Short mmCIF file of C-alpha atoms in Angstrom, two decimals:
data_model
loop_
_atom_site.label_atom_id
_atom_site.label_comp_id
_atom_site.label_asym_id
_atom_site.label_seq_id
_atom_site.Cartn_x
_atom_site.Cartn_y
_atom_site.Cartn_z
CA MET A 1 -53.82 42.36 12.55
CA ARG A 2 -52.48 41.45 15.89
CA LYS A 3 -55.08 38.68 15.94
CA ASN A 4 -53.60 37.55 12.41
CA TRP A 5 -50.30 37.09 13.96
CA ILE A 6 -51.52 34.89 16.61
CA TRP A 7 -52.83 32.95 14.06
CA ALA A 8 -50.64 32.43 11.70
CA LEU A 9 -47.86 31.68 14.58
CA SER A 10 -50.33 29.35 16.18
CA LEU A 11 -50.56 27.90 12.85
CA LEU A 12 -46.59 27.25 12.30
CA LEU A 13 -46.22 25.59 15.86
CA ILE A 14 -48.94 23.36 15.52
CA GLY A 15 -47.16 22.27 12.16
CA GLY A 16 -43.61 22.36 13.22
CA MET A 17 -44.75 19.94 16.22
CA ALA A 18 -46.88 17.67 13.66
CA SER A 19 -43.61 17.33 11.64
CA CYS A 20 -41.89 16.30 14.37
CA LYS A 21 -43.56 13.27 15.44
CA SER A 22 -41.74 9.58 14.93
CA SER A 23 -43.46 7.19 12.94
CA GLN A 24 -44.20 3.63 13.86
CA SER A 25 -41.52 2.34 11.37
CA ALA A 26 -38.91 4.68 12.51
CA TYR A 27 -39.70 2.70 16.11
CA LYS A 28 -40.11 -0.66 14.64
CA ALA A 29 -36.82 -0.19 12.94
CA ALA A 30 -34.79 0.94 15.97
CA TYR A 31 -36.34 -1.54 17.73
CA GLU A 32 -35.47 -4.31 15.15
CA LYS A 33 -31.62 -3.03 14.99
CA ALA A 34 -31.31 -3.10 19.02
CA GLN A 35 -32.51 -6.93 18.94
CA GLU A 36 -30.03 -7.84 16.61
CA LYS A 37 -27.10 -6.52 18.83
CA LYS A 38 -26.30 -7.85 21.73
CA ILE A 39 -27.10 -6.82 24.99
CA GLU A 40 -23.90 -7.34 27.12
CA GLU A 41 -20.67 -7.53 24.81
CA PRO A 42 -18.21 -9.88 25.57
CA ALA A 43 -14.91 -8.49 27.49
CA PRO A 44 -12.74 -6.84 26.01
CA ALA A 45 -9.00 -8.19 25.51
CA THR A 46 -7.21 -6.56 28.36
CA THR A 47 -4.33 -9.57 28.49
CA PRO A 48 -1.29 -9.37 25.95
CA VAL A 49 -2.18 -11.16 22.94
CA ALA A 50 0.36 -14.40 23.72
CA GLU A 51 -2.42 -14.86 26.26
CA GLN A 52 -5.25 -15.35 24.51
CA GLN A 53 -5.64 -17.69 21.12
CA VAL A 54 -8.21 -18.69 19.04
CA VAL A 55 -7.17 -22.96 18.74
CA THR A 56 -10.24 -25.00 16.60
CA THR A 57 -11.73 -27.98 18.67
CA PRO A 58 -10.00 -31.54 18.14
CA SER A 59 -11.54 -33.66 15.33
CA THR A 60 -12.97 -35.79 17.47
CA THR A 61 -15.61 -33.21 17.85
CA THR A 62 -18.99 -32.35 15.89
CA SER A 63 -18.08 -28.25 15.49
CA SER A 64 -15.42 -27.25 12.90
CA THR A 65 -15.76 -23.56 13.88
CA PRO A 66 -13.07 -21.96 16.25
CA VAL A 67 -13.14 -21.68 19.88
CA ARG A 68 -11.88 -18.73 21.39
CA GLU A 69 -9.90 -19.58 24.43
CA ARG A 70 -8.44 -16.45 26.83
CA SER A 71 -6.45 -16.88 30.03
CA GLU A 72 -6.77 -14.97 33.00
CA ARG A 73 -7.29 -15.74 36.94
CA ILE A 74 -11.33 -15.69 37.95
CA ASN A 75 -12.26 -16.16 41.44
CA ALA A 76 -16.11 -17.21 42.59
CA VAL A 77 -18.10 -14.25 43.77
CA ASP A 78 -19.01 -16.89 46.62
CA GLY A 79 -15.72 -17.25 47.92
CA ASN A 80 -16.02 -20.80 46.87
CA ASP A 81 -12.58 -20.81 44.71
CA ALA A 82 -12.23 -24.70 44.89
CA LEU A 83 -15.43 -25.04 42.61
CA LEU A 84 -12.98 -23.63 39.83
CA LYS A 85 -11.06 -26.18 38.05
CA GLU A 86 -8.16 -25.26 35.39
CA TYR A 87 -10.59 -25.12 32.25
CA ASN A 88 -13.91 -23.63 32.18
CA VAL A 89 -16.57 -22.84 29.67
CA ILE A 90 -17.59 -19.53 30.09
CA VAL A 91 -21.39 -19.18 28.83
CA GLY A 92 -21.62 -15.17 29.83
CA SER A 93 -19.26 -12.05 30.39
CA PHE A 94 -21.53 -9.37 32.11
CA ARG A 95 -20.30 -5.66 33.56
CA GLN A 96 -23.69 -5.98 35.93
CA ARG A 97 -23.48 -8.82 38.54
CA LEU A 98 -27.70 -8.98 38.38
CA ASN A 99 -27.46 -10.50 34.73
CA ALA A 100 -24.88 -13.09 35.53
CA GLN A 101 -26.59 -14.10 38.20
CA SER A 102 -30.22 -14.94 36.50
CA LEU A 103 -28.23 -16.66 33.92
CA CYS A 104 -25.87 -18.65 36.43
CA GLU A 105 -29.77 -19.52 37.84
CA ARG A 106 -31.35 -20.50 34.98
CA LEU A 107 -27.94 -23.14 34.69
CA ARG A 108 -28.58 -24.10 37.93
CA ASN A 109 -32.32 -24.89 37.73
CA ASP A 110 -31.22 -26.95 34.71
CA GLY A 111 -28.94 -29.24 36.37
CA TYR A 112 -25.47 -27.64 35.37
CA PRO A 113 -22.88 -26.79 38.73
CA ALA A 114 -23.16 -23.01 37.20
CA ILE A 115 -20.71 -20.97 39.12
CA LEU A 116 -20.36 -17.12 39.08
CA ALA A 117 -17.08 -15.71 38.96
CA GLN A 118 -15.56 -12.69 38.76
CA ASN A 119 -12.25 -11.33 37.02
CA ALA A 120 -9.49 -8.43 37.93
CA GLU A 121 -11.35 -5.74 35.75
CA GLY A 122 -14.70 -6.51 37.12
CA TRP A 123 -16.53 -8.66 34.83
CA TYR A 124 -18.89 -11.50 35.91
CA ARG A 125 -18.10 -14.97 33.65
CA VAL A 126 -20.80 -17.50 34.02
CA VAL A 127 -18.82 -20.62 34.31
CA ALA A 128 -21.36 -23.38 32.72
CA CYS A 129 -18.92 -26.15 34.41
CA SER A 130 -15.67 -26.46 35.23
CA PHE A 131 -12.60 -29.18 34.65
CA ASP A 132 -9.07 -30.10 35.25
CA ASN A 133 -8.60 -30.97 31.83
CA ARG A 134 -9.23 -29.56 27.97
CA PRO A 135 -11.14 -33.02 26.41
CA ALA A 136 -13.53 -33.25 29.22
CA ALA A 137 -14.26 -29.27 28.86
CA VAL A 138 -14.70 -29.87 24.88
CA GLN A 139 -17.33 -32.73 25.79
CA ALA A 140 -18.97 -30.71 28.04
CA ARG A 141 -19.16 -27.46 25.66
CA GLU A 142 -20.72 -29.30 22.76
CA ALA A 143 -23.04 -31.00 25.42
CA LEU A 144 -24.63 -27.96 26.24
CA GLN A 145 -24.56 -26.42 23.10
CA ALA A 146 -26.55 -29.39 21.90
CA ARG A 147 -28.97 -28.31 24.98
CA TYR A 148 -28.98 -24.49 24.78
CA PRO A 149 -28.24 -23.84 20.87
CA GLN A 150 -27.56 -19.84 21.96
CA PHE A 151 -24.42 -20.77 23.39
CA THR A 152 -22.78 -20.98 20.27
CA ASP A 153 -20.14 -18.19 21.28
CA ALA A 154 -19.51 -20.40 24.42
CA TRP A 155 -15.57 -20.56 24.96
CA PHE A 156 -13.04 -21.52 27.25
CA LEU A 157 -11.03 -19.83 30.21
CA ILE A 158 -8.23 -21.30 31.79
CA ASN A 159 -7.63 -20.37 34.85
CA LYS A 160 -4.48 -19.14 36.09
#
């Protein structure tokens, strides 16, 4: 009698463990969902609404999509703040410095004067290029987007 209980309990335990096994389709669905999401989300808006604007690029541009624009103070991570001008084309915002450095090095290797900067909240901004006037920044953003289609969400940071 006792052997029967042990066998029955063993069969139930094996059956229970087999039913908990994840299927390959579940892993695939989770992987595809993760691929759709961005690994790093853009920085949350912590500045007043009056300082953050969405403006449409001028009619001379080839893109008709709105361009996000934000005003905040950033400082170069390497301490060379003279490289940061008023209008900055941002291609990435990261919480982790290593991710930001990786993108910055990639842009530098491709010939861009990329700068790694950080704001007061601790976000690392990858500045593809920096300009004193908006028209030059708009033109540089368009050229960047033509070369790198993945940077369609590049935005302007007005350094205060």
